[in-house]
Coordinates of C-alpha atoms in Angstrom, one line a residue:
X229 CA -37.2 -58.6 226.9
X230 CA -38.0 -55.1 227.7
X231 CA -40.9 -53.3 225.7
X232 CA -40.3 -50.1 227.0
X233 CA -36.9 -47.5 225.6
X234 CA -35.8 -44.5 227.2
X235 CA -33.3 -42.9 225.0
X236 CA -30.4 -40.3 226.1
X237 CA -29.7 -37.5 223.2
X238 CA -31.3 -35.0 220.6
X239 CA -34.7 -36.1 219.6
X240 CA -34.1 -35.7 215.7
X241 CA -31.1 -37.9 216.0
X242 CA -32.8 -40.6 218.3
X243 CA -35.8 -40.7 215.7
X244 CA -33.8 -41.0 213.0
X245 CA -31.1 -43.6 214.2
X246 CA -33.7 -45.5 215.9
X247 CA -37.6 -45.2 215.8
X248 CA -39.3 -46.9 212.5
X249 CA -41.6 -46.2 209.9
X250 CA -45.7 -46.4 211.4
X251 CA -44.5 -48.0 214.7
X252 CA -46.2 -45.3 216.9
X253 CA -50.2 -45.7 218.1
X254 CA -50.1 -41.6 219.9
X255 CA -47.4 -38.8 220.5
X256 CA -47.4 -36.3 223.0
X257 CA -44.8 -33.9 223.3
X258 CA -44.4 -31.2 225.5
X259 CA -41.5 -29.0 223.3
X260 CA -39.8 -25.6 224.9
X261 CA -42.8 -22.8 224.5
X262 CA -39.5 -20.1 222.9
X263 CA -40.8 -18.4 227.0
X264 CA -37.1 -17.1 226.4
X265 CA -36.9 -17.9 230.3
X266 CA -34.2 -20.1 232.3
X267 CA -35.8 -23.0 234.0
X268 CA -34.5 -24.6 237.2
X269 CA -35.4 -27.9 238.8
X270 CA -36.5 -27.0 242.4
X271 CA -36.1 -29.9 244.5
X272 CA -38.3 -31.0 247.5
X273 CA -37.1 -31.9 251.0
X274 CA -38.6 -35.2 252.4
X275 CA -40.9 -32.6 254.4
X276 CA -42.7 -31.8 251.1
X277 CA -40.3 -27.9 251.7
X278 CA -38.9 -26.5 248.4
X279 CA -34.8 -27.1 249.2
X280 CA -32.3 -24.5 248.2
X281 CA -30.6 -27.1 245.7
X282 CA -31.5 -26.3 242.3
X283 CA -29.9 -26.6 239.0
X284 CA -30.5 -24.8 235.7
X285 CA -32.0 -27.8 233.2
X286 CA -32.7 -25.8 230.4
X287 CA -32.6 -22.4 228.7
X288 CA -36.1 -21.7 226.3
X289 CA -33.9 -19.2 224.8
X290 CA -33.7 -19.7 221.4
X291 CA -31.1 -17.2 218.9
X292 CA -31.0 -17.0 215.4
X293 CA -27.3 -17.9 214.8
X294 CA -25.6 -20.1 212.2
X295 CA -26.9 -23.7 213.7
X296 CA -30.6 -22.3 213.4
X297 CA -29.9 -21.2 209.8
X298 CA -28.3 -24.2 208.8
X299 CA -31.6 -26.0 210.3
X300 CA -34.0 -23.9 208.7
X301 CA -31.6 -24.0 205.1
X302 CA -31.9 -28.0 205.6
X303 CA -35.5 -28.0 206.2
X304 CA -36.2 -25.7 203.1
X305 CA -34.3 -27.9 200.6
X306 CA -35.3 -31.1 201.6
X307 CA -38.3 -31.1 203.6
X308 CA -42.2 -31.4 202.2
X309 CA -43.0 -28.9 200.0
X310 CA -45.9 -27.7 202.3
X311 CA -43.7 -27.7 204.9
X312 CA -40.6 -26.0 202.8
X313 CA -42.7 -23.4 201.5
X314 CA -44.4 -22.8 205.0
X315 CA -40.7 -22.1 206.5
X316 CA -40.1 -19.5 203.6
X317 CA -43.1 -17.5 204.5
X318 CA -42.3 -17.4 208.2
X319 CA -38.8 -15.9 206.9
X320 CA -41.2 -13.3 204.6
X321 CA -43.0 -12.1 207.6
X322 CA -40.6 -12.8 210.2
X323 CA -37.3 -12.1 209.6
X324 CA -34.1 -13.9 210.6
X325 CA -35.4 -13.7 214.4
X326 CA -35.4 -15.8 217.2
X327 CA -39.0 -17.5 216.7
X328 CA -37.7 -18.4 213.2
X329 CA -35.3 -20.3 214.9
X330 CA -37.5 -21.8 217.1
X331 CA -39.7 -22.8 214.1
X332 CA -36.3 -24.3 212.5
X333 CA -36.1 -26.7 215.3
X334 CA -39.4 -27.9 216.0
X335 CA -40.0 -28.3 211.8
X336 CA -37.9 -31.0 210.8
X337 CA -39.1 -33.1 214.2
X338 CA -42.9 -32.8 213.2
X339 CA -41.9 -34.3 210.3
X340 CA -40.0 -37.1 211.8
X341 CA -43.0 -37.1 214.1
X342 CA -45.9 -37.8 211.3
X343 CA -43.0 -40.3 209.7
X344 CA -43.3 -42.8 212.9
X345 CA -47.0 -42.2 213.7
X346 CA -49.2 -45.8 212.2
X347 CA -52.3 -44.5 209.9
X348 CA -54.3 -44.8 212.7
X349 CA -52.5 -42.9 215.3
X350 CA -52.6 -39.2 216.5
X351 CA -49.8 -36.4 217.9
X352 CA -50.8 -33.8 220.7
X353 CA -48.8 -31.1 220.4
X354 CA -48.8 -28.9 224.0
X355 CA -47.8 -25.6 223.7
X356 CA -48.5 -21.9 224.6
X357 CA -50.2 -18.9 222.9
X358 CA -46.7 -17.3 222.7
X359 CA -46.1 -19.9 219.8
X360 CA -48.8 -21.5 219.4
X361 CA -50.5 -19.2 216.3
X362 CA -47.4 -20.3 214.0
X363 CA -47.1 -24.0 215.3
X364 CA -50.9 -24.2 214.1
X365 CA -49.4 -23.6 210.8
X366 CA -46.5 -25.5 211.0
X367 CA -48.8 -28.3 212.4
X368 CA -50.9 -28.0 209.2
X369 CA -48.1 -28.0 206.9
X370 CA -47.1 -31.3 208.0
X371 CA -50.1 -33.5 208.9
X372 CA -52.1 -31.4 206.3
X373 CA -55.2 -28.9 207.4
X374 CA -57.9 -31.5 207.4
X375 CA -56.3 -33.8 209.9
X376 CA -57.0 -31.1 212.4
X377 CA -59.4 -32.6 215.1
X378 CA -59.3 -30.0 218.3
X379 CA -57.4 -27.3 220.0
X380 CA -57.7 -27.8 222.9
X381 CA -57.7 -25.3 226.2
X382 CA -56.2 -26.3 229.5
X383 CA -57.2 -24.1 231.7
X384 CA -56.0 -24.1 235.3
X385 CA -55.7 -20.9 238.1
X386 CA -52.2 -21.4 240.0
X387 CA -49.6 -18.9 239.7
X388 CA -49.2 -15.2 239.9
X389 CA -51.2 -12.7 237.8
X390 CA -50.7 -9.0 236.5
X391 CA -52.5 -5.8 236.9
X392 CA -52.0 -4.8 233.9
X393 CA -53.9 -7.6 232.0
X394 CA -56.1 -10.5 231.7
X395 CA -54.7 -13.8 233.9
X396 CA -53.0 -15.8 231.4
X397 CA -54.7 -19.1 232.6
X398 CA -54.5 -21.5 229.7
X399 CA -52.5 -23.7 227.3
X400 CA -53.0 -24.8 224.4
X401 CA -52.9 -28.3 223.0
X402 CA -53.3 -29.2 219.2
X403 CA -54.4 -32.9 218.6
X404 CA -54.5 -34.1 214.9
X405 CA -54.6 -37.5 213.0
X406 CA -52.1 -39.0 210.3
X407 CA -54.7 -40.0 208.5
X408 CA -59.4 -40.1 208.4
X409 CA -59.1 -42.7 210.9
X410 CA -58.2 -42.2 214.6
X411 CA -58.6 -43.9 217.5
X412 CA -61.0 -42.2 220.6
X413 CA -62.4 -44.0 223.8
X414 CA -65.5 -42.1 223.9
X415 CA -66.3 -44.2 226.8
X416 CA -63.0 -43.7 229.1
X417 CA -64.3 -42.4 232.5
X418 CA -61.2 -40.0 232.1
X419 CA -63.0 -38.6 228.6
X420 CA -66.6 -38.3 230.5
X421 CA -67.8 -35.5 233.2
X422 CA -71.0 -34.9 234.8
X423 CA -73.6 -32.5 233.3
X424 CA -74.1 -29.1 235.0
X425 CA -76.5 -26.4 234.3
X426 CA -75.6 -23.0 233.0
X427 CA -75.2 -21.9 236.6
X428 CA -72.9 -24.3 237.8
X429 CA -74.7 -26.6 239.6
X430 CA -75.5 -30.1 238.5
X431 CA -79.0 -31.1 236.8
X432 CA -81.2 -33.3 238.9
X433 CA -81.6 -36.9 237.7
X434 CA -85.3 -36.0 236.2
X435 CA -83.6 -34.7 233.3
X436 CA -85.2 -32.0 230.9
X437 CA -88.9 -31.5 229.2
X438 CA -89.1 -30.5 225.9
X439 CA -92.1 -28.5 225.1
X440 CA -93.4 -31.1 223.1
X441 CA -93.7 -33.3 226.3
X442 CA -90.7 -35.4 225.9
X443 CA -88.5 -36.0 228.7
X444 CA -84.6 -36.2 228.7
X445 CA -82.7 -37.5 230.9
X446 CA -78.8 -37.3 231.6
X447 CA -76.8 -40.2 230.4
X448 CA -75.6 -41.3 234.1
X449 CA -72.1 -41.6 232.6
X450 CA -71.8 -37.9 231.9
X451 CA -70.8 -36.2 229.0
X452 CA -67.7 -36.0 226.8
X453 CA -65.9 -33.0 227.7
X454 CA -65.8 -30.2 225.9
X455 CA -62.4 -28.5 224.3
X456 CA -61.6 -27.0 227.3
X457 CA -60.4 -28.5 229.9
X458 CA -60.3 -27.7 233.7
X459 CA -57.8 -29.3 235.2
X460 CA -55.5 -27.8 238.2
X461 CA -51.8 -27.5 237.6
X462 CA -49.7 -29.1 240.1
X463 CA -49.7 -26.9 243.4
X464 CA -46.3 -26.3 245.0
X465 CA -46.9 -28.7 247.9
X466 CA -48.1 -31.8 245.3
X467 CA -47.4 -35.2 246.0
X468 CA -46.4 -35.6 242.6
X469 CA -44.7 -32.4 242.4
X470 CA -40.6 -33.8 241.6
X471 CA -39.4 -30.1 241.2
X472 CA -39.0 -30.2 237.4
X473 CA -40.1 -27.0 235.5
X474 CA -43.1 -27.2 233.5
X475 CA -44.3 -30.5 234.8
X476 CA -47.9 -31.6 233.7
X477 CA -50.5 -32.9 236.4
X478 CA -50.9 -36.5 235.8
X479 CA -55.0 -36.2 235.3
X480 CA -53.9 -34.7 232.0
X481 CA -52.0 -37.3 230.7
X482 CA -55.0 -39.2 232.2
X483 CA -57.2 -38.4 229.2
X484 CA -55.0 -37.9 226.3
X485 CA -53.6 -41.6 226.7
X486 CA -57.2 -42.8 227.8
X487 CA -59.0 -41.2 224.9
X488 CA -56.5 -41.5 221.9
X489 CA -54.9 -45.1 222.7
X490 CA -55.4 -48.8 223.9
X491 CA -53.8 -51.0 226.0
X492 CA -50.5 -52.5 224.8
X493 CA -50.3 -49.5 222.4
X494 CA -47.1 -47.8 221.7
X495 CA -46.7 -44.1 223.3
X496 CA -44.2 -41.6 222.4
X497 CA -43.1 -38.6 224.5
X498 CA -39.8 -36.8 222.6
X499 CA -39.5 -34.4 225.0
X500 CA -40.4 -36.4 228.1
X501 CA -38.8 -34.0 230.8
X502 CA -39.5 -35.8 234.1
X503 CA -41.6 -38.9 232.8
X504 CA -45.2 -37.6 233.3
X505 CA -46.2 -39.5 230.0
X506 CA -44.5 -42.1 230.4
X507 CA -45.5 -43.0 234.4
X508 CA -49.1 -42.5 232.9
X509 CA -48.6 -45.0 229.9
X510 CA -47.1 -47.6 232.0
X511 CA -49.8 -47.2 234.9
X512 CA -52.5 -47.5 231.7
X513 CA -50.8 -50.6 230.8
X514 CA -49.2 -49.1 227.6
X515 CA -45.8 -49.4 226.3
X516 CA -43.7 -46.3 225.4
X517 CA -41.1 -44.8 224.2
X518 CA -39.2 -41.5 225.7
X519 CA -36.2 -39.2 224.8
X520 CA -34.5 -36.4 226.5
X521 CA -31.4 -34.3 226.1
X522 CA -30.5 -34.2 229.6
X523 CA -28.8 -37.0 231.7
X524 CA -30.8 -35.0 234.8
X525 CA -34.1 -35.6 233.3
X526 CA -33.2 -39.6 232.8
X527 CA -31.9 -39.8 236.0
X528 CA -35.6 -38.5 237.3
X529 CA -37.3 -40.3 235.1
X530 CA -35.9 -43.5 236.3
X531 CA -36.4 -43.2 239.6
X532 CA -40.0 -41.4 239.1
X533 CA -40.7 -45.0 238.1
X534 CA -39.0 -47.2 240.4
X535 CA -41.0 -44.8 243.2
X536 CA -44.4 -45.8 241.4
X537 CA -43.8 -49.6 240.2
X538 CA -41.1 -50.7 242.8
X539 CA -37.7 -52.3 241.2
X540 CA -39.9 -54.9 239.3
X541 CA -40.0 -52.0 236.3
X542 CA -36.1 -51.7 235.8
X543 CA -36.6 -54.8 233.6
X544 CA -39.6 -53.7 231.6
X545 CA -37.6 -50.9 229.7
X546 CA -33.8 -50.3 228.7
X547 CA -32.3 -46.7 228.4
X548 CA -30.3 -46.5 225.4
X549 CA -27.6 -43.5 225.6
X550 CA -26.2 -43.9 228.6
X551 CA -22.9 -44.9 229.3
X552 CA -22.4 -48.8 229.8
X553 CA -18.8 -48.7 230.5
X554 CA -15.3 -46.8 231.7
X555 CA -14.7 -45.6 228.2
X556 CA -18.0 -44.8 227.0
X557 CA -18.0 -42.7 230.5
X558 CA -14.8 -41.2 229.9
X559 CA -16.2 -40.0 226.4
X560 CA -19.1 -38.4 228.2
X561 CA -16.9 -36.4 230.7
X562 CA -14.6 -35.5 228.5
X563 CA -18.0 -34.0 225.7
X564 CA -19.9 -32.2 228.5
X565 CA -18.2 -32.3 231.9
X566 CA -22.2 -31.2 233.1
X567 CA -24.3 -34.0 231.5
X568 CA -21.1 -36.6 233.0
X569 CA -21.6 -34.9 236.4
X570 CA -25.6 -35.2 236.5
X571 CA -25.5 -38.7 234.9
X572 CA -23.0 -39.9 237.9
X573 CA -25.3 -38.3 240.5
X574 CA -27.9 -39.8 239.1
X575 CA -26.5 -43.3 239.9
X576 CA -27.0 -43.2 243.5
X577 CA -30.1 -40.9 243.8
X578 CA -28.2 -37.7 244.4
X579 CA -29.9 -34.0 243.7
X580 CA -27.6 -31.8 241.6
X581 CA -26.8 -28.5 243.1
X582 CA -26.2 -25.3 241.2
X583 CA -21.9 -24.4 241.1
X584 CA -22.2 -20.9 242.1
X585 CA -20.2 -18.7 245.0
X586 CA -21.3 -18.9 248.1
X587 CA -22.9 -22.0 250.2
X588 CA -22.7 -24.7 247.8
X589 CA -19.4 -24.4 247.0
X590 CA -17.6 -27.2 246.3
X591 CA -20.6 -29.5 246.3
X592 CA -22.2 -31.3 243.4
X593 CA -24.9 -33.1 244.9
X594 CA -27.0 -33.8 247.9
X595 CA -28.3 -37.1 249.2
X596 CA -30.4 -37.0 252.3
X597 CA -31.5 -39.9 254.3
X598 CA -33.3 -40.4 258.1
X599 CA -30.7 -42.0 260.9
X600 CA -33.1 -44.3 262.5
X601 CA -30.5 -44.5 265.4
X602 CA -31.7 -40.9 266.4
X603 CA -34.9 -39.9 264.0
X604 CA -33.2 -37.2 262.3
X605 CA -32.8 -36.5 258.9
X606 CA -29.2 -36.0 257.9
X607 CA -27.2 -35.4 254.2
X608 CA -24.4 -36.4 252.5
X609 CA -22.6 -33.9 249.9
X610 CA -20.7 -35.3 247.1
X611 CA -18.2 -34.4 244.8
X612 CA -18.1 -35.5 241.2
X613 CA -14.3 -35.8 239.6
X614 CA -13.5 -37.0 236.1
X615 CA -10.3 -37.3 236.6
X616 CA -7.4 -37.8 238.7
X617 CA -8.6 -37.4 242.7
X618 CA -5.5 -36.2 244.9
X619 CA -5.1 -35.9 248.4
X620 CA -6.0 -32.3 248.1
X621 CA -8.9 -33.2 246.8
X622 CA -10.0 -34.9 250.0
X623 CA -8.7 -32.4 252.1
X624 CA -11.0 -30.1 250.5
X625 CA -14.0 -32.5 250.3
X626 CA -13.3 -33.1 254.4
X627 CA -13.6 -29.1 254.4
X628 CA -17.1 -29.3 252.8
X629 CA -18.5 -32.1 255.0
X630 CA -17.2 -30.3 258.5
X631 CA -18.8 -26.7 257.2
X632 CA -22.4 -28.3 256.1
X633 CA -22.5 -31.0 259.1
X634 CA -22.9 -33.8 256.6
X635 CA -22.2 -37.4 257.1

């Protein structure tokens, strides 16, 4: 019986349909920063080159419109009445803006969020400083001021930087308990690093004299780190690099799961993206649960962890959401003619491509594969039809294959 759920749909919905009371040991969650940026998932070639197929995933565009004002209105009424009265002073200060509606969505899942945590467990909440100043406050609203443990830094050094200011370098990751007692692995080699002096360079093993003649030495297992953290962010040419935007290095997820949980607990990631979480729980030996919006992301996701564990892992966990059969696919195509398409390419391990004019017209998806028969890498395109498929349909997808050379 599988231990393990990956769930297809909003998170609030999939919480509350289907995640119980104190069932949860740690959260992590990884939400939309409001960047107010497009992101793409760049996909690799088997050469470890950045292809040219790339579809948008997500918009971190958030507007304040009648769906974030109905939110925020159902928040207000019948959330806590920290969290109620938090909301309200945002409004005070803020204004019927767009990071008001970013607030109205994350609110009522925090609170779901503390609802499935057990007494014992803990949330890290990742985020950036372009949010992160109200999320604090939002964060104490609903787990309550003195359940605050760390903010944490992540610092890391990739990426472009301006001339016109300091590098922004760092994220910022809020950890906090449901209740006075929390679980933490002082002991995890991932929790522990060596000692070094004020000048970088590592004290010798003789350890330090006091004045008063006492000598101490280093505990030879290192240190707990400090609340900053300095861990590189995923370089374009990674090995574990999948293409998806915003995707965490798994050294990270390393130490949260290693410091905040045991083996056999229960992790939850509500915004799991690509699955780094959840390929970290399951290589710590923990079970998990994971939920995303897109049919693209659970299509990664499950072959992310076929890749790592081989095909024994399809029967440790069960995706809930997806469609099971014609009619439950049917529904889908007919809802979102987008999530159908990714979900069907997603069967057979194709890459999603971008509609747009130009060179990808009329394609869908991308599979590639190497001919042994000559060494060479060659594709397939594909086409992804909900409905009727006529002969001039073919005659157009025989078009496609003679202009891109594919098999």
């Amino acid at each position: 019986m599988a231990q393990n759920f990956l769930y297809y749909g909003d998170n609030l919905d999939i919480l509350r349909r289907y995640i119980r009371d104190e069932t949860v040991d740690l959260i992590y969650l990884d939400p939309p920063f409001k960047s107010n940026q497009n992101y793409n998932v760049l996909f690799q070639e088997q050469n470890g080159l950045q292809s040219k197929a790339q579809v948008k995933v997500f918009e971190d565009t958030w507007r304040w419109d009648q769906e974030s004002a109905e939110a925020y209105q159902g928040i207000v009424e019948k959330g806590p009445e920290k969290v109620s009265r938090t909301m309200q002073a945002f409004r005070t200060f803020l204004g019927d803006n767009d990071m008001l509606a970013y607030l109205s969505m994350m609110a009522p899942r925090l609170v779901e969020l503390r609802r499935v945590l057990k007494p014992a467990g803990s949330i890290y909440l990742h985020c950036d400083p372009t949010a992160s100043h109200y999320l604090k406050l939002l964060m104490d609203a609903v787990f309550e001021a003195n359940r605050f443990l760390n903010e944490i830094v992540w610092c890391y050094r990739q990426g472009g930087r301006s001339n016109r200011l300091f590098g922004r370098k760092h994220d910022i990751i809020f950890w906090y308990s449901k209740t006075d007692e929390w679980v933490f692995n002082a002991e995890s080699p991932s929790v522990r690093v060596q000692y070094h002096g004020t000048g970088g360079f590592q004290t010798s093993g003789k350890g330090v004299t006091h004045k008063t003649g006492k000598t101490y030495k280093p505990d030879p297992r290192g240190k707990i780190v400090e609340d900053w953290w300095d861990i590189p962010a995923l370089p374009p040419m990674s090995k574990e690099r999948l293409g998806y935007p915003t995707q965490k290095p798994e050294a990270l997820l390393d130490r949260i799961i290693e410091a905040s949980s045991n083996e056999g607990d229960i992790i939850l990631d509500p915004f799991c993206g690509c699955g780094t979480a959840i390929a970290v729980a399951q290589r710590l030996n923990r079970r998990w649960i994971g939920i995303d919006i897109t049919h693209l992301a659970i299509g990664l996701i499950k072959h992310r962890l076929q890749d790592a564990f081989g095909s024994e892992i399809n029967s440790a966990y069960q995706v809930i959401g997806e469609p099971t059969d014609l009619a439950s696919a049917k529904i889908l195509a007919d809802e979102d003619p987008y999530q159908f398409q990714w979900w069907t390419l997603g069967l057979v391990g194709a890459r999603p491509v971008e509609q747009k004019k130009g060179a990808d017209k009329g394609i869908d998806g991308r599979l590639y594969f190497h001919d042994e028969a000559d060494k060479k890498t060659k594709q397939i395109v594909l086409q992804v039809k909900g409905g009727h498929v006529s002969s001039a349909h073919i005659r157009d997808l025989r078009g496609v294959l003679d202009r891109e050379k594919a098999e």
